[in-house]
Amino acid sequence: MATLYQKLKLLEGLITGCTAKVGPFYATVDLTRRCNLKCLGCYVHSPYVDNPAPHDPSVFDLDYDLFRELCGDLRAMGTQTLVLCGDGEPFLHPRLFEMLAVAQGVGCEVKLYTNGTMLTESAVDALIGSGLHVLRVSLWASSRAEFERNYPGTNLDLFDRVVEGLKRLASRKAARNGKLPHLVLHEPIDVHNFAGIDSFVELAIETGCDGVSFSPLHSASGQLNCFALKPEDERAALRALRQCKQRLRALPLKDNIEETIARYKIGEAVCAVVPCYIAWLHARVKVDGTVQACNPCRFPLGNLRGQRFREIWNGAGFQEFRRKALTRQGLVELTQRCDCSYCCHISDSVRVHRLYKWLSPVFRPAEGRSPAAG
């Protein structure tokens, strides 16, 4: 969680120009592009998606030394949270646990996102011993039937393997009276699983998870619209989420249901509702060292193979992105190359906007400001 000092420095940067006065509150790092699944709704590996990437397609794994250097810069800049994920499955990176040790060593809260298919006994023991704060397991199904629809052609035994891995981790933690890693079961909601939202919550409870989370399907610039919810399906999903929220109030399970409901309410035209502040808060590092403001905004703002992160953070790319994101015309230009539908960072932008909207009329001219900036 960001400190009061960091929040004040963030506002100072917003007020005075396009230079951040503080480092990113959190950073997301892709460890690998390799994956052992082809989820229908994956914006990278789905057979329905063709997304030319703004980075080197010949690089599949993030370089260990590059990662170590990045972590050093983030530590010096005061970054609070480091999310390790990938355009693939992080457990396929040959040096994953060495990287976890480096990330833990810089004092950040470390989160690891995985598809859960590789939670073997040795992996579970290593995770518990690593001091990892959060392990989020993404699963597009609450049953073998849903798994078959969202992972066509995949061995259905993999669903059981994920469930067994969750139970194994929860059991090993309990045996050691441990609390870490905090285990979260995550489901992106699509046409194949929205009817089983309550069953997904039940699965999280049965497997001993500490939390459950959801997200709307990311359409990959419309390429995955065939799996998106129709209006009546979305209404049914929202009803189910609200009912689950009522149930979870009596349980120690944490959830992000209110945030998920808000994302659905805001919908796809995110920038018409809330300005984008992500380039003041966050950076996404791809496997070849390319740095972006966030994953759907496919603007390369620098590359760690030629610059240090601390130089990129306030370099020309980030400053230009921030400048555009604060104006009406700039937002239009950004959204032509960014897929901002159901933005996963919307809650961050909302929190910043609650404060900045009162300051912007004083420090920035009304002409050209975002339509939502008032």
Coordinates of C-alpha atoms in Angstrom, one line a residue:
M1 CA 0.0 0.0 0.0
A2 CA 1.4 3.4 -0.9
T3 CA 2.4 5.7 1.8
L4 CA 1.0 9.2 2.4
Y5 CA 4.3 10.7 1.1
Q6 CA 4.0 8.7 -2.1
K7 CA 0.4 9.9 -2.7
L8 CA 1.4 13.5 -2.1
K9 CA 4.3 13.2 -4.5
L10 CA 2.0 11.6 -7.1
L11 CA -0.3 14.6 -6.9
E12 CA 2.6 17.0 -7.1
G13 CA 3.7 15.4 -10.4
L14 CA 0.2 15.5 -11.8
I15 CA -0.1 19.2 -10.9
T16 CA 3.3 20.4 -12.1
G17 CA 3.7 18.5 -15.4
C18 CA 4.4 15.1 -16.7
T19 CA 7.4 14.1 -14.6
A20 CA 6.6 11.6 -11.8
K21 CA 8.0 12.8 -8.5
V22 CA 7.8 9.2 -7.1
G23 CA 8.4 5.7 -8.5
P24 CA 5.6 3.4 -9.6
F25 CA 3.5 2.2 -6.7
Y26 CA 3.5 -1.2 -8.3
A27 CA 5.1 -3.0 -11.2
T28 CA 4.1 -6.0 -13.2
V29 CA 6.8 -8.2 -14.8
D30 CA 6.3 -10.9 -17.4
L31 CA 8.6 -13.7 -16.8
T32 CA 7.9 -15.9 -19.8
R33 CA 5.9 -16.2 -23.0
R34 CA 5.9 -20.0 -22.8
C35 CA 2.6 -21.6 -21.8
N36 CA 1.3 -25.2 -21.4
L37 CA -2.4 -24.1 -22.1
K38 CA -4.3 -22.4 -24.8
C39 CA -7.2 -20.8 -22.9
L40 CA -9.9 -19.6 -25.3
G41 CA -10.0 -16.2 -23.6
C42 CA -6.3 -15.7 -23.4
Y43 CA -5.2 -12.5 -25.2
V44 CA -1.9 -14.2 -26.1
H45 CA -2.4 -17.9 -26.7
S46 CA -6.0 -18.2 -27.7
P47 CA -6.4 -19.6 -31.2
Y48 CA -8.8 -16.8 -31.8
V49 CA -6.4 -14.0 -31.2
D50 CA -3.7 -12.4 -33.5
N51 CA -2.0 -9.6 -31.6
P52 CA 1.2 -8.3 -33.1
A53 CA 3.4 -7.6 -30.1
P54 CA 5.5 -4.4 -29.8
H55 CA 8.4 -6.5 -28.5
D56 CA 10.9 -9.0 -29.8
P57 CA 9.0 -12.3 -30.6
S58 CA 12.2 -14.3 -30.5
V59 CA 12.6 -13.8 -26.7
F60 CA 10.6 -16.2 -24.6
D61 CA 12.1 -15.8 -21.1
L62 CA 13.0 -12.7 -19.2
D63 CA 16.7 -12.5 -18.5
Y64 CA 17.7 -13.1 -14.9
D65 CA 20.3 -10.4 -14.7
L66 CA 17.9 -7.9 -16.3
F67 CA 15.3 -8.8 -13.7
R68 CA 17.8 -8.4 -10.8
E69 CA 18.8 -5.0 -12.1
L70 CA 15.2 -4.0 -12.4
C71 CA 14.4 -5.0 -8.9
G72 CA 17.3 -2.9 -7.6
D73 CA 15.9 0.2 -9.4
L74 CA 12.4 -0.5 -8.1
R75 CA 13.7 -0.8 -4.5
A76 CA 15.5 2.5 -4.8
M77 CA 12.3 4.1 -6.2
G78 CA 10.1 2.9 -3.4
T79 CA 7.9 0.6 -5.3
Q80 CA 5.6 -1.3 -2.9
T81 CA 4.3 -4.2 -4.9
L82 CA 5.7 -6.5 -7.5
V83 CA 3.5 -8.7 -9.6
L84 CA 5.1 -11.6 -11.4
C85 CA 3.1 -13.1 -14.2
G86 CA 3.6 -13.6 -17.9
D87 CA 2.3 -13.8 -21.4
G88 CA 2.7 -17.5 -20.4
E89 CA 3.0 -19.7 -17.4
P90 CA 5.6 -18.4 -14.9
F91 CA 6.5 -21.9 -13.6
L92 CA 8.0 -22.6 -17.0
H93 CA 10.7 -20.0 -16.4
P94 CA 13.8 -22.1 -15.5
R95 CA 14.9 -19.6 -12.8
L96 CA 11.5 -18.8 -11.3
F97 CA 12.5 -19.5 -7.7
E98 CA 15.7 -17.6 -8.0
M99 CA 13.7 -14.6 -9.3
L100 CA 11.3 -15.0 -6.4
A101 CA 14.2 -14.7 -4.0
V102 CA 15.5 -11.6 -5.7
A103 CA 12.0 -10.0 -5.6
Q104 CA 11.5 -10.9 -1.9
G105 CA 14.9 -9.4 -1.2
V106 CA 14.0 -5.9 -2.3
G107 CA 11.3 -5.6 0.3
C108 CA 8.2 -5.5 -2.0
E109 CA 5.0 -7.4 -1.5
V110 CA 5.4 -10.1 -4.1
K111 CA 2.5 -11.6 -6.0
L112 CA 2.7 -14.5 -8.4
Y113 CA 0.1 -15.3 -11.0
T114 CA -0.2 -18.9 -12.4
N115 CA -2.6 -21.3 -14.1
G116 CA -2.1 -23.7 -11.3
T117 CA -1.2 -26.8 -13.4
M118 CA 2.3 -27.1 -11.9
L119 CA 1.7 -27.0 -8.2
T120 CA 3.6 -30.2 -7.5
E121 CA 4.7 -31.2 -4.0
S122 CA 8.1 -29.7 -4.5
A123 CA 6.8 -26.5 -6.0
V124 CA 4.4 -26.1 -3.1
D125 CA 7.1 -26.5 -0.6
A126 CA 9.3 -24.1 -2.4
L127 CA 6.5 -21.5 -2.6
I128 CA 5.9 -21.7 1.1
G129 CA 9.5 -21.5 1.9
S130 CA 10.0 -18.5 -0.4
G131 CA 7.9 -16.1 1.7
L132 CA 5.7 -15.2 -1.3
H133 CA 2.9 -13.0 -0.3
V134 CA 0.2 -13.9 -2.8
L135 CA -0.3 -16.7 -5.2
R136 CA -3.2 -16.2 -7.6
V137 CA -4.4 -19.2 -9.6
S138 CA -6.4 -18.4 -12.7
L139 CA -8.9 -21.0 -13.6
W140 CA -11.6 -20.5 -16.2
A141 CA -13.9 -23.2 -14.8
S142 CA -15.5 -24.5 -11.7
S143 CA -16.1 -28.0 -13.1
R144 CA -14.7 -30.4 -15.7
A145 CA -17.6 -29.5 -18.1
E146 CA -16.7 -25.8 -18.0
F147 CA -13.0 -26.7 -18.3
E148 CA -13.7 -28.6 -21.4
R149 CA -15.5 -25.6 -23.0
N150 CA -12.8 -23.1 -22.1
Y151 CA -9.8 -25.3 -22.8
P152 CA -10.9 -27.4 -25.8
G153 CA -8.7 -30.2 -26.7
T154 CA -6.9 -30.1 -23.3
N155 CA -6.7 -33.2 -21.1
L156 CA -9.6 -32.8 -18.6
D157 CA -7.3 -34.3 -15.9
L158 CA -5.6 -30.9 -15.8
F159 CA -8.7 -29.5 -14.0
D160 CA -8.2 -32.1 -11.3
R161 CA -4.5 -31.3 -11.2
V162 CA -5.3 -27.7 -10.4
V163 CA -7.8 -28.6 -7.7
E164 CA -5.3 -31.0 -6.1
G165 CA -2.6 -28.4 -6.2
L166 CA -4.8 -25.8 -4.5
K167 CA -5.7 -28.3 -1.7
R168 CA -2.0 -29.4 -1.4
L169 CA -0.9 -25.8 -0.8
A170 CA -3.7 -25.1 1.6
S171 CA -2.9 -28.3 3.5
R172 CA 0.8 -27.7 3.7
K173 CA 0.3 -24.2 5.0
A174 CA -2.1 -25.4 7.7
A175 CA 0.4 -28.1 8.7
R176 CA 3.0 -25.5 9.3
N177 CA 0.6 -22.9 10.8
G178 CA 1.6 -20.6 8.0
K179 CA -0.4 -17.8 6.4
L180 CA 1.8 -17.3 3.3
P181 CA 1.3 -17.3 0.5
H182 CA -2.2 -15.9 0.5
L183 CA -4.0 -18.2 -2.0
V184 CA -6.5 -16.6 -4.4
L185 CA -8.6 -18.4 -6.9
H186 CA -9.3 -16.2 -9.9
E187 CA -11.9 -16.6 -12.7
P188 CA -12.2 -14.4 -15.8
I189 CA -15.9 -14.5 -16.6
D190 CA -17.0 -15.5 -20.1
V191 CA -20.0 -17.1 -21.9
H192 CA -18.9 -20.6 -20.9
N193 CA -18.7 -20.1 -17.1
F194 CA -20.9 -17.2 -16.0
A195 CA -23.7 -19.5 -14.9
G196 CA -21.3 -21.2 -12.5
I197 CA -20.1 -18.2 -10.5
D198 CA -21.6 -19.6 -7.3
S199 CA -20.0 -23.0 -7.9
F200 CA -16.6 -21.2 -8.4
V201 CA -16.9 -19.6 -5.0
E202 CA -17.8 -23.0 -3.6
L203 CA -14.6 -24.5 -5.2
A204 CA -12.5 -21.7 -3.6
I205 CA -14.0 -22.7 -0.2
E206 CA -13.5 -26.4 -0.7
T207 CA -9.9 -26.1 -1.8
G208 CA -8.9 -23.9 1.2
C209 CA -8.3 -20.7 -0.6
D210 CA -7.9 -17.4 1.3
G211 CA -9.6 -15.4 -1.4
V212 CA -11.6 -15.5 -4.6
S213 CA -11.6 -13.0 -7.5
F214 CA -13.2 -12.4 -10.8
S215 CA -12.7 -10.2 -13.9
P216 CA -14.7 -9.5 -17.1
L217 CA -13.4 -11.1 -20.2
H218 CA -10.8 -9.0 -22.0
S219 CA -12.0 -8.8 -25.6
A220 CA -8.5 -8.4 -27.2
S221 CA -9.8 -5.5 -29.4
G222 CA -12.9 -7.4 -30.3
Q223 CA -11.3 -10.7 -31.3
L224 CA -12.8 -12.5 -28.4
N225 CA -16.3 -11.0 -28.6
C226 CA -17.8 -14.4 -29.4
F227 CA -17.0 -15.4 -25.8
A228 CA -18.2 -12.1 -24.2
L229 CA -21.5 -12.0 -22.2
K230 CA -24.6 -10.8 -23.9
P231 CA -26.6 -8.1 -22.0
E232 CA -28.9 -10.6 -20.4
D233 CA -26.0 -12.9 -19.5
E234 CA -24.2 -9.9 -17.9
R235 CA -27.2 -9.1 -15.8
A236 CA -27.4 -12.8 -14.7
A237 CA -23.7 -12.7 -13.8
L238 CA -24.1 -9.5 -11.8
R239 CA -26.9 -11.0 -9.8
A240 CA -24.8 -14.1 -9.1
L241 CA -21.9 -11.9 -8.0
R242 CA -24.1 -9.9 -5.6
Q243 CA -25.5 -13.1 -4.1
C244 CA -22.0 -14.5 -3.6
K245 CA -21.0 -11.3 -1.9
Q246 CA -23.8 -11.7 0.6
R247 CA -22.6 -15.2 1.3
L248 CA -19.0 -14.3 1.6
R249 CA -19.7 -11.7 4.3
A250 CA -20.1 -14.6 6.8
L251 CA -16.8 -16.2 5.7
P252 CA -13.1 -15.2 6.1
L253 CA -12.6 -15.4 2.3
K254 CA -11.6 -12.1 0.8
D255 CA -13.0 -11.1 -2.6
N256 CA -12.9 -8.4 -5.3
I257 CA -16.6 -8.6 -6.2
E258 CA -17.4 -4.9 -5.7
E259 CA -14.5 -4.0 -8.0
T260 CA -15.7 -6.5 -10.6
I261 CA -19.3 -5.2 -10.5
A262 CA -17.9 -1.6 -10.9
R263 CA -15.9 -2.7 -13.9
Y264 CA -19.0 -4.1 -15.5
K265 CA -21.0 -0.9 -14.8
I266 CA -18.3 1.3 -16.3
G267 CA -18.1 -1.1 -19.3
E268 CA -15.9 -0.8 -22.3
A269 CA -15.8 3.0 -22.8
V270 CA -13.6 3.4 -19.7
C271 CA -11.9 6.6 -20.8
A272 CA -15.2 8.4 -21.3
V273 CA -15.9 7.9 -17.6
V274 CA -12.5 8.2 -15.8
P275 CA -9.2 9.6 -17.1
C276 CA -6.3 7.3 -17.3
Y277 CA -3.6 7.7 -14.6
I278 CA -1.9 4.4 -14.9
A279 CA 1.4 5.8 -16.2
W280 CA 1.8 7.6 -12.9
L281 CA 1.2 4.5 -10.9
H282 CA 2.5 1.4 -12.7
A283 CA 4.8 -0.1 -15.3
R284 CA 4.6 -3.4 -17.2
V285 CA 7.8 -5.0 -18.2
K286 CA 7.7 -7.6 -21.0
V287 CA 10.1 -10.6 -21.4
D288 CA 12.4 -8.8 -23.9
G289 CA 12.7 -5.8 -21.6
T290 CA 10.1 -3.6 -23.3
V291 CA 8.4 -1.3 -20.8
Q292 CA 4.8 -0.3 -21.2
A293 CA 2.4 1.7 -19.0
C294 CA 0.1 -1.3 -18.9
N295 CA -0.4 -4.5 -20.9
P296 CA -3.3 -3.4 -23.2
C297 CA -1.6 -0.1 -24.0
R298 CA 0.8 -1.5 -26.5
F299 CA 3.1 1.6 -26.7
P300 CA 6.8 0.7 -26.0
L301 CA 8.0 3.4 -23.7
G302 CA 11.6 2.2 -23.4
N303 CA 13.6 -1.0 -23.1
L304 CA 15.7 -2.3 -20.2
R305 CA 18.3 -3.7 -22.6
G306 CA 19.4 -0.2 -23.4
Q307 CA 18.3 1.8 -20.4
R308 CA 17.8 1.5 -16.7
F309 CA 14.3 1.5 -15.5
R310 CA 14.8 4.7 -13.4
E311 CA 15.7 6.5 -16.7
I312 CA 12.7 5.1 -18.6
W313 CA 10.2 6.0 -15.8
N314 CA 10.6 9.7 -16.5
G315 CA 11.9 9.4 -20.1
A316 CA 10.3 10.9 -23.1
G317 CA 8.0 7.9 -23.7
F318 CA 6.4 7.9 -20.2
Q319 CA 6.1 11.7 -20.2
E320 CA 4.4 11.8 -23.5
F321 CA 2.0 9.0 -22.5
R322 CA 1.1 11.0 -19.3
R323 CA 0.6 14.2 -21.2
K324 CA -1.8 12.5 -23.6
A325 CA -3.7 10.7 -20.9
L326 CA -4.7 14.0 -19.3
T327 CA -6.3 15.6 -22.4
R328 CA -9.4 14.9 -24.4
Q329 CA -7.6 14.5 -27.8
G330 CA -4.7 12.6 -26.2
L331 CA -7.1 10.0 -24.8
V332 CA -8.6 9.5 -28.2
E333 CA -5.2 8.9 -29.7
L334 CA -4.2 6.5 -26.9
T335 CA -7.4 4.4 -27.1
Q336 CA -6.8 3.9 -30.9
R337 CA -3.9 1.7 -29.9
C338 CA -5.0 0.6 -26.4
D339 CA -7.6 -1.9 -25.6
C340 CA -9.0 -0.3 -22.5
S341 CA -12.3 -2.2 -22.3
Y342 CA -13.2 -3.3 -18.7
C343 CA -9.8 -1.8 -17.6
C344 CA -8.2 -3.9 -14.8
H345 CA -6.6 -0.7 -13.4
I346 CA -9.8 1.3 -13.2
S347 CA -10.0 1.3 -9.4
D348 CA -6.6 2.9 -9.3
S349 CA -7.6 5.6 -11.7
V350 CA -10.8 6.2 -9.8
R351 CA -8.9 6.7 -6.5
V352 CA -6.5 9.2 -8.1
H353 CA -9.3 11.0 -9.8
R354 CA -11.3 11.6 -6.6
L355 CA -8.5 13.9 -5.5
Y356 CA -7.1 15.2 -8.7
K357 CA -10.5 16.3 -10.2
W358 CA -10.6 19.1 -7.5
L359 CA -7.1 20.2 -8.3
S360 CA -7.1 20.1 -12.1
P361 CA -9.4 23.0 -12.7
V362 CA -7.0 25.2 -10.7
F363 CA -3.7 24.0 -12.0
R364 CA -4.6 23.0 -15.6
P365 CA -6.7 24.9 -18.2
A366 CA -10.1 23.6 -19.0
E367 CA -9.5 23.5 -22.7
G368 CA -8.4 20.1 -23.8
R369 CA -8.9 18.3 -20.5
S370 CA -10.4 14.8 -20.4
P371 CA -14.2 14.8 -20.7
A372 CA -14.3 13.1 -17.3
A373 CA -11.8 15.4 -15.7
G374 CA -14.3 17.7 -14.1

